[in-house]
Each structure stands twice: as structure tokens, then as C-alpha cells.
Coordinates of C-alpha atoms and ligand atoms in Angstrom, one line a residue:
M1 CA 64.1 136.1 72.5
A2 CA 64.5 132.4 71.5
G3 CA 67.1 130.7 73.7
A4 CA 70.4 129.4 72.5
S5 CA 71.1 125.7 72.6
V6 CA 73.7 124.2 74.8
K7 CA 76.9 123.8 72.7
V8 CA 78.1 120.2 72.7
A9 CA 81.5 118.9 71.9
V10 CA 82.9 115.4 72.1
R11 CA 86.6 114.6 72.2
V12 CA 88.5 111.3 71.9
R13 CA 91.9 110.9 73.5
P14 CA 94.9 108.6 72.7
F15 CA 95.0 105.1 74.0
N16 CA 96.2 104.8 77.5
S17 CA 98.7 102.2 78.6
R18 CA 96.1 99.8 79.8
E19 CA 94.3 99.9 76.5
M20 CA 97.5 99.5 74.6
A21 CA 98.5 96.5 76.8
K22 CA 95.1 95.0 75.9
D23 CA 95.8 95.5 72.2
S24 CA 92.7 97.7 72.0
R25 CA 91.1 98.7 68.7
C26 CA 89.9 102.2 68.1
I27 CA 86.1 102.2 67.7
I28 CA 85.6 105.9 67.2
Q29 CA 85.6 107.7 63.8
M30 CA 85.2 111.3 63.2
S31 CA 84.4 113.2 60.1
G32 CA 83.6 116.9 60.3
N33 CA 81.3 117.4 63.2
T34 CA 80.0 113.8 63.1
T35 CA 81.2 111.1 65.4
T36 CA 80.7 107.4 64.7
I37 CA 81.0 104.6 67.1
I38 CA 81.5 101.0 65.9
N39 CA 80.1 98.1 67.9
P40 CA 83.2 95.8 68.4
K41 CA 80.9 92.7 68.5
Q42 CA 79.0 93.6 65.4
P43 CA 81.4 95.8 63.3
K44 CA 78.7 96.5 60.7
E45 CA 76.5 98.0 63.4
N46 CA 77.6 101.6 63.9
K47 CA 75.9 104.7 65.2
S48 CA 76.6 108.3 64.2
F49 CA 75.9 111.5 66.1
N50 CA 76.3 115.1 65.1
F51 CA 77.7 117.6 67.5
D52 CA 78.8 121.3 67.4
Y53 CA 82.3 119.9 67.5
S54 CA 83.9 116.5 67.2
Y55 CA 87.5 116.6 68.4
W56 CA 89.9 114.1 67.1
S57 CA 92.7 114.0 69.7
H58 CA 93.4 110.3 69.3
T59 CA 96.7 110.8 67.4
T60 CA 99.5 113.2 67.8
P61 CA 99.9 116.9 66.8
E62 CA 101.6 115.8 63.6
D63 CA 98.3 114.6 62.3
L64 CA 96.5 117.3 60.4
N65 CA 93.2 116.3 61.9
Y66 CA 94.5 116.4 65.5
A67 CA 92.6 118.7 67.8
S68 CA 95.0 120.4 70.2
Q69 CA 94.2 122.0 73.6
L70 CA 94.4 125.4 71.9
Q71 CA 91.9 124.5 69.3
V72 CA 89.4 123.3 71.9
Y73 CA 89.9 126.5 73.7
R74 CA 89.6 128.7 70.6
D75 CA 86.3 127.1 69.7
I76 CA 84.6 126.9 73.1
G77 CA 86.6 129.0 75.6
V78 CA 86.9 132.1 73.4
E79 CA 83.2 132.1 72.7
M80 CA 82.2 131.7 76.3
L81 CA 84.6 134.4 77.4
Q82 CA 83.1 136.7 74.9
H83 CA 79.7 136.0 76.4
A84 CA 81.0 136.8 79.8
F85 CA 82.2 140.2 78.6
E86 CA 78.7 140.7 77.2
G87 CA 77.4 140.2 80.7
Y88 CA 75.9 136.7 80.4
N89 CA 76.4 133.8 82.9
V90 CA 78.4 131.1 81.2
C91 CA 79.1 127.5 82.1
I92 CA 81.4 124.8 80.6
F93 CA 81.2 121.3 82.0
A94 CA 83.1 118.1 81.2
Y95 CA 81.4 114.8 81.2
G96 CA 82.7 111.3 80.7
Q97 CA 84.0 108.1 82.3
T98 CA 87.0 108.2 84.5
G99 CA 90.2 108.5 82.5
A100 CA 88.4 109.7 79.4
G101 CA 90.0 113.2 79.5
K102 CA 87.7 115.5 81.4
S103 CA 90.5 117.0 83.6
Y104 CA 92.9 117.1 80.7
T105 CA 90.4 119.2 78.7
M106 CA 89.4 121.5 81.6
M107 CA 92.7 121.9 83.5
G108 CA 95.3 120.1 81.3
R109 CA 98.9 120.1 82.4
Q110 CA 101.2 122.9 83.4
E111 CA 103.4 122.6 80.3
K112 CA 103.7 124.4 77.1
D113 CA 100.6 123.8 74.8
Q114 CA 99.2 121.4 77.4
E115 CA 97.0 123.8 79.4
G116 CA 93.3 123.3 79.4
I117 CA 90.3 125.5 79.0
I118 CA 90.3 126.9 82.6
P119 CA 93.9 128.3 82.7
L120 CA 93.7 129.5 79.1
L121 CA 90.4 131.3 79.8
C122 CA 91.7 132.9 83.0
E123 CA 94.8 134.1 81.2
D124 CA 92.8 135.5 78.4
L125 CA 90.4 137.2 80.8
F126 CA 93.2 139.2 82.3
T127 CA 94.9 139.9 79.0
K128 CA 91.6 141.4 77.8
I129 CA 91.1 143.3 81.0
N130 CA 94.6 144.8 80.9
G131 CA 94.8 145.1 77.2
C132 CA 91.6 146.8 76.2
N133 CA 91.0 148.9 79.2
T134 CA 91.9 152.4 78.0
D135 CA 88.6 153.7 79.2
N136 CA 89.1 155.4 82.6
N137 CA 85.4 155.1 83.4
L138 CA 85.4 151.4 83.0
S139 CA 86.6 149.1 85.8
Y140 CA 86.7 145.4 86.2
S141 CA 86.8 143.1 89.2
V142 CA 87.3 139.3 89.4
E143 CA 86.5 137.0 92.2
V144 CA 86.9 133.2 92.3
S145 CA 85.5 130.3 94.3
Y146 CA 86.5 126.7 94.1
M147 CA 84.4 123.9 95.6
E148 CA 84.1 120.2 95.5
I149 CA 80.9 118.1 95.8
Y150 CA 81.5 114.7 97.2
C151 CA 78.6 112.5 98.4
E152 CA 76.2 115.5 98.3
R153 CA 78.5 117.5 100.5
V154 CA 80.1 120.8 99.5
R155 CA 83.7 121.5 100.5
D156 CA 85.4 124.8 100.1
L157 CA 88.8 124.2 98.4
L158 CA 90.1 127.7 99.0
N159 CA 89.5 128.4 102.6
P160 CA 91.1 126.0 105.2
K161 CA 88.8 127.4 107.9
N162 CA 85.8 126.0 106.1
K163 CA 86.5 122.5 107.1
G164 CA 83.1 121.0 107.3
N165 CA 80.4 120.9 104.7
L166 CA 78.9 124.1 103.6
R167 CA 75.2 124.5 103.5
V168 CA 73.4 124.8 100.2
R169 CA 70.6 127.3 100.6
E170 CA 68.0 128.9 98.6
H171 CA 67.3 132.6 98.9
P172 CA 64.0 133.9 97.6
L173 CA 65.8 136.6 95.5
L174 CA 69.2 135.0 94.8
G175 CA 68.1 131.4 94.2
P176 CA 70.4 128.5 95.2
Y177 CA 73.8 129.3 96.6
V178 CA 76.4 127.9 98.9
E179 CA 76.5 129.6 102.3
D180 CA 79.9 130.8 103.5
L181 CA 81.7 129.6 100.4
S182 CA 84.7 131.9 100.1
K183 CA 84.9 134.2 97.1
L184 CA 88.4 135.5 96.8
A185 CA 89.5 138.7 95.1
V186 CA 92.1 138.3 92.3
T187 CA 94.0 140.9 90.4
S188 CA 96.0 138.9 88.0
Y189 CA 96.2 135.6 86.2
N190 CA 99.0 134.6 88.6
D191 CA 96.6 135.0 91.6
I192 CA 94.1 132.7 89.9
Q193 CA 96.8 130.2 89.1
D194 CA 97.9 130.2 92.8
L195 CA 94.4 129.6 93.9
M196 CA 93.7 126.8 91.5
D197 CA 96.9 125.1 92.6
S198 CA 96.0 125.6 96.3
G199 CA 92.6 124.3 95.6
N200 CA 93.9 121.2 93.8
K201 CA 96.3 120.6 96.8
A202 CA 93.4 120.9 99.2
R203 CA 91.5 118.5 97.1
T204 CA 94.4 116.0 97.1
V205 CA 94.9 116.3 100.8
A206 CA 91.2 115.7 101.5
A207 CA 91.0 112.8 99.1
T208 CA 94.1 111.2 100.5
N209 CA 92.9 111.6 104.1
M210 CA 89.5 110.2 103.4
N211 CA 90.8 107.5 101.0
E212 CA 88.5 108.7 98.3
T213 CA 89.3 109.1 94.7
S214 CA 88.8 112.3 92.8
S215 CA 86.9 110.4 90.1
R216 CA 83.9 110.4 92.5
S217 CA 83.7 114.1 93.2
H218 CA 82.7 117.1 91.1
A219 CA 85.0 120.1 91.0
V220 CA 83.3 123.5 90.4
F221 CA 85.5 126.5 89.7
N222 CA 83.5 129.8 89.6
I223 CA 84.7 133.2 88.4
I224 CA 82.5 136.2 89.2
F225 CA 83.4 138.9 86.7
T226 CA 82.1 142.4 87.2
Q227 CA 82.3 145.3 84.8
K228 CA 81.5 148.7 86.2
R229 CA 81.0 151.8 84.0
H230 CA 80.9 155.2 85.4
D231 CA 79.0 157.8 83.5
T232 CA 80.7 161.1 84.2
D233 CA 77.8 163.3 83.0
S234 CA 75.1 161.7 85.1
D235 CA 77.5 160.5 87.8
N236 CA 75.8 157.1 87.6
T237 CA 77.6 153.8 87.8
S238 CA 76.2 150.9 85.9
E239 CA 77.3 147.3 86.2
K240 CA 77.4 144.0 84.4
V241 CA 78.0 140.8 86.2
S242 CA 78.8 137.4 84.8
K243 CA 79.3 134.2 86.7
I244 CA 81.6 131.8 84.8
S245 CA 81.2 128.2 86.1
L246 CA 83.8 125.6 85.0
V247 CA 82.9 122.2 86.1
D248 CA 84.9 118.9 86.0
L249 CA 82.3 116.3 86.8
A250 CA 82.8 113.0 88.5
G251 CA 83.4 109.9 86.4
S252 CA 80.1 108.9 84.7
E253 CA 80.6 105.2 84.9
R254 CA 79.1 104.9 88.4
A255 CA 76.0 106.8 87.4
D256 CA 75.0 104.0 85.3
S257 CA 75.8 101.2 87.7
T258 CA 73.9 102.8 90.5
G259 CA 71.2 104.6 88.5
A260 CA 70.2 101.8 86.2
K261 CA 70.5 98.8 88.5
G262 CA 70.2 100.5 91.9
T263 CA 71.6 97.6 93.8
R264 CA 74.7 99.2 95.0
L265 CA 75.3 100.3 98.5
K266 CA 73.6 103.4 99.7
E267 CA 76.8 105.2 99.9
G268 CA 77.5 104.4 96.3
A269 CA 74.1 105.8 95.3
N270 CA 74.9 109.0 97.2
I271 CA 78.2 109.4 95.5
N272 CA 76.4 109.6 92.3
K273 CA 73.2 111.2 93.3
S274 CA 74.4 114.4 91.7
L275 CA 75.4 112.7 88.5
T276 CA 72.3 110.5 88.1
T277 CA 70.2 113.6 88.8
L278 CA 72.1 115.5 86.2
G279 CA 71.2 112.8 83.7
K280 CA 67.5 113.0 84.7
V281 CA 67.5 116.8 84.5
I282 CA 69.1 116.7 81.0
S283 CA 66.6 114.2 79.8
A284 CA 63.7 116.2 81.2
L285 CA 65.0 119.4 79.7
A286 CA 65.6 117.7 76.4
E287 CA 62.1 116.5 76.4
V288 CA 60.7 119.9 77.2
D289 CA 62.6 121.5 74.4
S290 CA 62.0 119.0 71.7
G291 CA 58.5 117.8 72.4
P292 CA 55.5 118.8 70.3
N293 CA 53.5 122.0 71.2
K294 CA 56.6 123.2 73.0
N295 CA 55.1 126.2 74.6
K296 CA 52.1 124.6 76.0
K297 CA 54.1 121.8 77.4
K298 CA 56.9 123.8 78.6
K299 CA 55.4 125.4 81.7
K300 CA 53.8 122.2 82.9
V301 CA 56.9 120.1 82.5
E302 CA 59.4 122.7 83.8
S303 CA 58.1 122.4 87.3
H304 CA 58.9 118.7 87.3
I305 CA 62.5 119.1 86.4
P306 CA 64.2 117.5 89.4
Y307 CA 66.9 120.2 90.0
R308 CA 66.3 119.9 93.7
D309 CA 67.1 116.3 93.9
S310 CA 70.8 116.8 94.1
V311 CA 73.3 119.5 95.2
L312 CA 75.0 119.7 91.8
T313 CA 71.9 120.2 89.8
W314 CA 70.5 122.6 92.3
L315 CA 73.6 124.7 92.1
L316 CA 73.8 124.5 88.3
R317 CA 70.1 125.2 87.8
E318 CA 70.6 128.4 85.9
N319 CA 73.3 126.8 83.8
L320 CA 71.0 124.0 82.8
G321 CA 68.1 125.4 80.9
G322 CA 68.1 128.8 82.7
N323 CA 70.0 132.1 82.5
S324 CA 73.3 130.9 81.0
R325 CA 75.3 130.2 77.9
T326 CA 76.4 126.7 78.4
A327 CA 78.8 124.3 76.7
M328 CA 79.5 120.7 77.4
V329 CA 82.5 118.7 76.5
A330 CA 82.0 114.9 76.5
A331 CA 85.3 113.0 76.8
L332 CA 85.6 109.6 75.1
S333 CA 87.8 106.7 75.4
P334 CA 88.7 105.4 71.9
A335 CA 89.0 101.7 72.9
D336 CA 86.7 98.8 72.1
I337 CA 86.8 97.6 75.7
N338 CA 84.9 100.8 76.7
Y339 CA 82.2 100.5 74.1
D340 CA 79.3 100.5 76.5
E341 CA 80.4 103.5 78.5
T342 CA 81.4 105.4 75.4
L343 CA 78.1 104.8 73.7
S344 CA 76.3 105.9 76.8
T345 CA 78.4 109.1 76.9
L346 CA 77.5 109.8 73.3
R347 CA 73.8 109.4 74.0
Y348 CA 74.1 111.7 77.0
A349 CA 75.8 114.3 74.9
D350 CA 73.2 113.9 72.1
R351 CA 70.4 114.6 74.6
A352 CA 72.2 117.7 76.0
K353 CA 72.2 119.2 72.5
Q354 CA 68.4 119.7 72.7
I355 CA 68.5 121.9 75.8
R356 CA 67.9 125.5 75.2
C357 CA 68.9 128.2 77.7
N358 CA 67.5 131.7 77.9
A359 CA 70.4 133.8 78.8
V360 CA 70.0 137.4 79.7
I361 CA 72.6 140.1 80.3
N362 CA 73.0 140.6 84.1
E363 CA 72.8 144.4 84.2
D364 CA 73.0 146.3 87.5
P365 CA 72.1 143.3 89.5
S366 CA 73.7 144.4 92.8
N367 CA 72.0 147.8 93.1
R368 CA 68.6 146.3 92.5
L369 CA 69.5 143.3 94.7
V370 CA 70.6 145.4 97.6
R371 CA 67.4 147.4 97.4
E372 CA 65.3 144.3 97.3
L373 CA 67.2 142.6 100.1
K374 CA 66.8 145.7 102.3
E375 CA 63.1 145.6 101.6
E376 CA 63.1 142.0 102.7
V377 CA 64.9 142.9 105.9
G378 CA 62.3 145.5 106.5
R379 CA 59.5 143.0 106.0
L380 CA 61.1 140.5 108.2
R381 CA 61.6 143.0 111.0
D382 CA 58.0 144.0 110.7
L383 CA 57.0 140.4 111.0
L384 CA 59.0 139.9 114.1
C385 CA 57.7 143.2 115.6
A386 CA 54.1 142.0 114.9
Q387 CA 54.9 138.9 117.0
G388 CA 56.1 141.1 119.9
L389 CA 59.7 140.3 119.2
G390 CA 60.6 143.8 118.0
D391 CA 62.3 144.8 121.2
I392 CA 64.6 141.8 120.7
I393 CA 65.9 143.0 117.4
E394 CA 66.7 146.3 118.9
T395 CA 68.1 145.3 122.2
Y396 CA 69.5 141.9 121.7
R397 CA 70.7 142.0 118.2
G398 CA 73.8 140.0 119.1
P399 CA 72.1 137.2 120.9
I400 CA 69.5 136.7 118.2
A401 CA 72.2 136.1 115.7
E402 CA 73.9 133.7 118.1
I403 CA 70.7 131.7 118.5
A404 CA 70.3 131.7 114.8
G405 CA 73.7 130.2 114.5
L406 CA 75.9 133.1 113.4
K407 CA 79.6 132.2 113.7
Y408 CA 81.1 135.6 114.3
L409 CA 79.6 138.6 115.8
S410 CA 81.1 142.0 116.5
D411 CA 81.0 143.0 120.1
Y412 CA 80.2 146.5 119.1
K413 CA 80.0 147.6 122.7
N414 CA 83.7 147.0 122.9
N415 CA 84.3 148.5 119.6
N416 CA 84.9 152.2 119.4
D417 CA 84.9 152.4 115.7
K418 CA 82.6 155.2 114.8
D419 CA 81.7 153.9 111.4
Q420 CA 80.5 150.8 112.9
A421 CA 78.3 152.6 115.3
V422 CA 76.7 154.5 112.4
N423 CA 76.2 151.3 110.5
E424 CA 74.6 149.9 113.5
R425 CA 71.8 152.5 113.5
G426 CA 71.6 152.9 109.8
D427 CA 70.8 149.3 108.9
L428 CA 71.3 145.9 110.1
S429 CA 74.7 145.5 108.7
T430 CA 76.7 145.2 111.9
V431 CA 76.0 141.5 112.3
T432 CA 77.0 141.2 108.7
N433 CA 80.1 143.3 108.9
A434 CA 81.3 140.8 111.3
M435 CA 80.8 138.1 108.7
T436 CA 83.4 139.7 106.5
G437 CA 85.9 138.8 109.2
M438 CA 86.9 142.4 109.6
S439 CA 85.6 142.8 113.2
P440 CA 86.8 141.2 116.3
S441 CA 84.8 138.2 117.4
P442 CA 83.2 138.3 120.9
S443 CA 85.3 137.5 123.9
L444 CA 84.4 134.5 125.9
S445 CA 83.3 136.5 128.9
A446 CA 81.1 138.6 126.8
L447 CA 79.5 135.5 125.4
S448 CA 78.9 133.8 128.8
S449 CA 77.5 136.9 130.3
R450 CA 74.9 136.8 127.6
A451 CA 74.1 133.2 128.1
G452 CA 71.3 133.9 130.5
S453 CA 69.6 136.4 128.2
I454 CA 70.0 134.1 125.3
A455 CA 68.2 131.3 127.2
S456 CA 65.2 133.5 128.0
L457 CA 65.2 134.9 124.5
H458 CA 65.2 131.4 123.1
D459 CA 62.0 130.6 125.1
R460 CA 60.3 133.6 123.7
I461 CA 61.2 132.8 120.1
M462 CA 60.0 129.3 120.6
F463 CA 56.6 130.5 121.5
S464 CA 56.2 132.7 118.5
P465 CA 55.1 130.7 115.4
G466 CA 57.3 131.3 112.4
S467 CA 59.7 133.6 114.2
E468 CA 62.6 131.2 114.1
E469 CA 62.3 131.0 110.4
A470 CA 62.0 134.8 110.1
I471 CA 65.1 135.3 112.2
E472 CA 67.0 132.8 110.1
R473 CA 65.9 134.5 106.9
L474 CA 66.8 137.9 108.4
K475 CA 70.3 136.6 109.3
E476 CA 70.7 135.1 105.9
T477 CA 69.6 138.3 104.1
E478 CA 71.8 140.5 106.2
K479 CA 74.8 138.3 105.4
I480 CA 74.2 138.7 101.7
I481 CA 73.8 142.4 102.0
A482 CA 77.1 142.7 103.8
E483 CA 78.8 140.6 101.1
L484 CA 77.4 142.9 98.5
N485 CA 78.5 146.0 100.4
E486 CA 82.0 144.8 101.0
T487 CA 84.5 147.1 99.3
W488 CA 87.2 145.9 97.0
E489 CA 89.9 146.8 99.5
E490 CA 88.1 144.7 102.2
K491 CA 87.9 141.8 99.8
L492 CA 91.6 142.0 99.0
R493 CA 92.4 142.1 102.7
R494 CA 90.2 139.1 103.4
T495 CA 91.7 137.2 100.5
E496 CA 95.2 137.9 101.8
A497 CA 94.3 136.7 105.3
I498 CA 92.9 133.5 104.0
R499 CA 95.9 133.0 101.8
M500 CA 98.2 133.2 104.8
E501 CA 96.1 130.8 106.7
R502 CA 96.1 128.4 103.8
E503 CA 99.9 128.5 103.4
A504 CA 100.5 128.2 107.1
L505 CA 98.3 125.1 107.2
L506 CA 100.2 123.5 104.2
A507 CA 103.5 124.3 105.8
E508 CA 102.4 122.8 109.1
M509 CA 101.5 119.6 107.3
G510 CA 105.0 119.6 105.9
V511 CA 104.0 120.2 102.4
A512 CA 106.9 121.7 100.6
M513 CA 107.0 125.4 99.5
R514 CA 109.1 127.0 97.0
E515 CA 111.7 129.4 98.3
D516 CA 109.5 132.3 97.3
G517 CA 106.7 130.8 99.4
G518 CA 104.6 129.7 96.5
T519 CA 103.5 126.2 96.1
V520 CA 102.5 126.2 92.4
G521 CA 103.4 123.4 90.2
V522 CA 105.7 120.5 90.6
F523 CA 109.1 121.3 91.7
S524 CA 111.8 119.1 93.4
P525 CA 113.9 120.5 96.2
K526 CA 117.3 119.5 95.1
K527 CA 119.1 118.8 98.4
T528 CA 116.3 117.9 100.8
P529 CA 115.1 114.4 100.9
H530 CA 111.3 114.3 100.4
L531 CA 108.3 112.2 99.8
V532 CA 106.0 112.7 96.8
N533 CA 102.3 111.9 97.0
L534 CA 101.3 109.8 94.1
N535 CA 97.7 109.5 92.9
E536 CA 96.0 107.5 90.2
D537 CA 94.6 110.8 89.0
P538 CA 97.3 112.7 87.0
L539 CA 95.8 116.0 88.2
M540 CA 96.6 115.1 91.8
S541 CA 99.7 113.0 91.4
E542 CA 102.9 114.7 92.6
C543 CA 100.8 117.6 93.7
L544 CA 102.0 117.3 97.3
L545 CA 105.6 117.1 98.4
Y546 CA 106.7 116.5 102.0
Y547 CA 110.1 117.3 103.3
I548 CA 111.9 114.8 105.5
K549 CA 113.7 116.7 108.2
D550 CA 116.9 115.9 110.0
G551 CA 116.5 113.2 112.6
I552 CA 114.0 110.4 112.8
T553 CA 110.8 110.7 110.9
R554 CA 107.9 108.4 111.6
Ligands
LIG601 P1 89.4 112.2 83.6 O1 89.6 113.5 84.2 O2 88.3 112.1 82.6 O3 89.4 111.1 84.6 P2 92.1 112.7 82.6 O4 91.8 114.0 82.0 O5 92.8 112.6 83.9 O6 90.7 111.9 82.7 O7 92.8 111.8 81.5 C1 93.4 110.5 81.7 C2 94.8 110.5 81.1 O8 94.7 110.6 79.7 C3 95.7 111.6 81.6 O9 97.0 111.1 81.7 C4 95.7 112.6 80.5 O10 96.8 113.4 80.4 C5 95.5 111.7 79.2 N1 94.7 112.4 78.2 C6 93.4 112.7 78.2 N2 93.0 113.3 77.1 C7 94.0 113.5 76.4 C8 94.3 114.1 75.1 N3 93.3 114.7 74.4 N4 95.5 114.1 74.6 C9 96.5 113.5 75.3 N5 96.4 113.0 76.5 C10 95.2 112.9 77.0
LIG602 MG1 89.7 113.9 86.3

């Protein structure tokens, strides 16, 4: 099957106050799907580009040509949601200089007709799930994760326990993924809205504490959408899984200043490593897909696409030229003063048009995956046995995991749970059960009594070439199996536990809650004096509210 091209849209926003104060002229014209940019220094020199969509949002809704939030959603969001129901991975990402309208397009504002693609798509997802599901044999589940990539580090925005950076790993079967990133179970649009809001709060808190600006970080919102069909005749269950990735990229302006000139500070380069690499990946992919003798060239060039050079491109590998239906929205400033940046954004978008993705329907991935992963566990155990470390797996399963760096481990000797004991013998999922947070973590005394055996074990592992790696891989694989085996009820319980921790943390910091406990949206406590956190980014401004309590506050 020939792949589908990346859908590319551009959108121009109204002047902002700075541009108005400077008496800016509008240098963008649109006609149909064509966008034309005029060089303010040489007004006769203009360049035109064709896209799948050119959105004129420079004026007001009264203008017949004005492209509203809803129109953008109807063109791009609806199609991508449809693909998700078909079982494809989908991705929508927003590109453009800071202030050009990326977040407005992706998230928008929580007001009537102002919501962006992400909330509209999530709302529609649940409307469709609840509305068309008259089939008793069809069931749906939705899980979300929300992360931020800043200076090549990944931050979990939904789980306050995951304070540090998360590791980006590659599994031989699963490909690149973020280890320990929390995937939370949701049952309604409201749940998602709450999580998005909490995530944005977490992002604001982190940004404020570190004195960063959101314009330098990438926000990636993932929805894992699973459709299960039970066939009553054969008693078989088949499954389709779609990963929906919605990405609000960092401002593109720094990519140029660091990438092209390369004279900035190292930190500056790191901030943009992901974005510069994204540019290189897009150029490389565009070349593969447009070059002569496509097929001959493709294999050779594909191995040189620098996905691995940054966290963002590594994680979005499938979405860029792989197994995904992908759309890009490039946000444009209308003003003459931004000519260079806007032209560079248009060229970027023009290149992205040439990328083709080969999306496939993800049917029954988890059954197959669990089987393959279990085979992998078998292989790894054999390997360790062959190195004379087999007894360790059997006797010291706990300490091995500790050495390999597992955070939680169920002390199954103290655990009378019969199911657990069965699991223990059946496969290696005990260690992994613990990862779900369902089992008690080991007591300190249990740990210290093991310290001696850990030390001697460590010596033995060190003397066996490759064993450390095998143990690490074993641990990684078991963790993934456990995640795949987790029941929906367990997921809901875990999600609830994390929610309570998250809210307790915000309450502790003095961030105001609504009377009903929720924190969604902007609200003003009428009678209590409070401080409001302002931010240059409208998405973050007034996101946090701190009460001032009676007495002296410092
Ligand atoms: P970015 O995320 O690219 O840095 P924002 O989405 O925050 O930029 O947009 C900057 C400002 O411009 C915000 O106040 C936003 O509400 C406004 N804005 C952006 N696009 C539009 C649009 N199409 N219509 C109206 N206002 C917009
Ligand atoms: Mg933004």
C-alpha cells in the first residue's frame, strides 16, 4: 500500500498588541489553499506555497473567510479521530515561532468556541464512544499520558511522584518509549479535562520554579485508545489499538539561531536539540520521499535519518515517516516584523508535505506482544542460566531486581496473597506486579537483611559477561508484560491513587482548589485574598492561584 502524505495546514493569527503598537503591516495573503508571503523590503518579491489547508484567522468571525477553532477541528481533528477509530496511530503537531498560535490551535481557551483541537477531539472521542456503542460485544478503553520535554529531559506532567527525568528507552519489540511514564485510565471527557488541567498546572509550577519559559519546551499529550471486540461464537476477543499523539512544540525561533549559527551557549543548543533534529529529520524524510528512483534510494537513506539524535524525534519516530497518520499545523504571525521567521516556518511546512507515512491498523497488538515478550523473557533466562546465574533468578529474584535498579518490589514472603504466589511460579510477573503499585514495598529491615546477599550477587554478576545487560533487559521486559496484564480495575485504582497524591501536593503548595475539590479552569475565590500566578504564556497565566491565609504570610 502506498503511504499517505503528512497533512499540512498553516494558520495566520490576528496581530498581537506588540505588532499593533509597531504599526505592523500584514504580509500574509491566502487564497484557497495557497498562502503567499510578501517580503516587506521588496514588496514585489513574494513567495507562494500550497498546503492541504491555509487558515485565515487574521480577522474576526464576522469575516466570511475567517477560519474558526471549530473549522480547524472539523478539517483536521475529525479526520484524525476517524483514523483512530479505524485503528491507526495518529499524530497532530503544531509548529511555529513563540506567540504564533500553536497552543491556541492545540489547546485554545476554556471559553465557548475557543477550545482547540485537543479538547474538541477528546470530547468527540467520548461522544462517539457513548453514542454509537449499542453493541454489547464491543468495549472501549482510553488511557492518557502527558509529558514535557525540556533540554532533552522528559518530565511526567500527571504523576507528582515522578519528579526527576524519565528514561527514554528502546525495547527490541516495542521500539522507543518512556520508562515509568504514567498512563492514566479515563472514563469520561471530564476525566481528561481534569488531567489536562493538572498537567498544565504541573507544567506551570515546574516552569516557575526553574525560571524557564514554556516556549522552550515541547508538550506531548498521548491518548491510548483501545477497542475490544468479543466474538460470542468463537469466544475470541480481538483488539485494535490507536495511539493519538498531540504535540505542542517549543517555539521554532531558537532552532534557527542555534542550528544555523551554532554560536549559542551549550545549554541553548540543548534546549533546541529536539527541534533542530526534527528539522533535520523532516528534511531527510522529504528527500527520501521526493528523490528520483525513490525505492532504490529509500532503504539506503532511511537508515541515516537522525531520529536517535534527540528525545523528541526518537519518541515521534513512528509519527514521522512511520506507522502513523500525521498532520502538522504551522502557526504564522501576520506581521512584517516577523518576516524571516514566518518565511522559515512556511519552508518548513512545505518540506513536511513531502513526507509519506505507511500507517497500518494495529490489530491485536497486545496478545501478540505478550506472547513475544514472554518468549523474550524465556530467552533471557536461558542466557542467564547458561552463565551459571540461573539459581539467582530462582532464589534471589528480589535482589536481582534491586541490583538492576527496580524501585518497588513486593516482599512476597510477607505477602499471603495466594494469587501472588501463583503468579510467582507461573511467570516472572511478581516483580512486575509490584510496579503497578498494587503490592507493598519492602520494609527497611527486609532490605537490609538482604544487603549481604546483594553484595555477593553483585560480584557474581560482574564476572559474567553480558549478564548485567541481560538482567536489565529481563527487568524491562517483565515490567512491560505487567503493564499489559494490568486489568482495567487496577488501572482505575492506580489512576485514583495518583490523582489524590497530585491534589494533595497542589493543596500543600497552597494552590487553590474549588469547593468541590477540582482545580479546573480559572476561578476566583470571592472572599479569600489570593495571589495569581501570571505568565507570559497565556496557557499558563492565571493557571495557579494561591490563598493568603489569616496571619502573616511571607
Ligand atoms: P504559541 O503557543 O505559538 O506561543 P499562543 O497560542 O499562545 O502562541 O498565541 C499567542 C497569543 O495569540 C495568545 O494570546 C492567543 O490567544 C492569540 N492567538 C493565537 N492564535 C489566534 C487566533 N487564531 N485567533 C485569535 N487569537 C489567537
Ligand atoms: Mg504555546
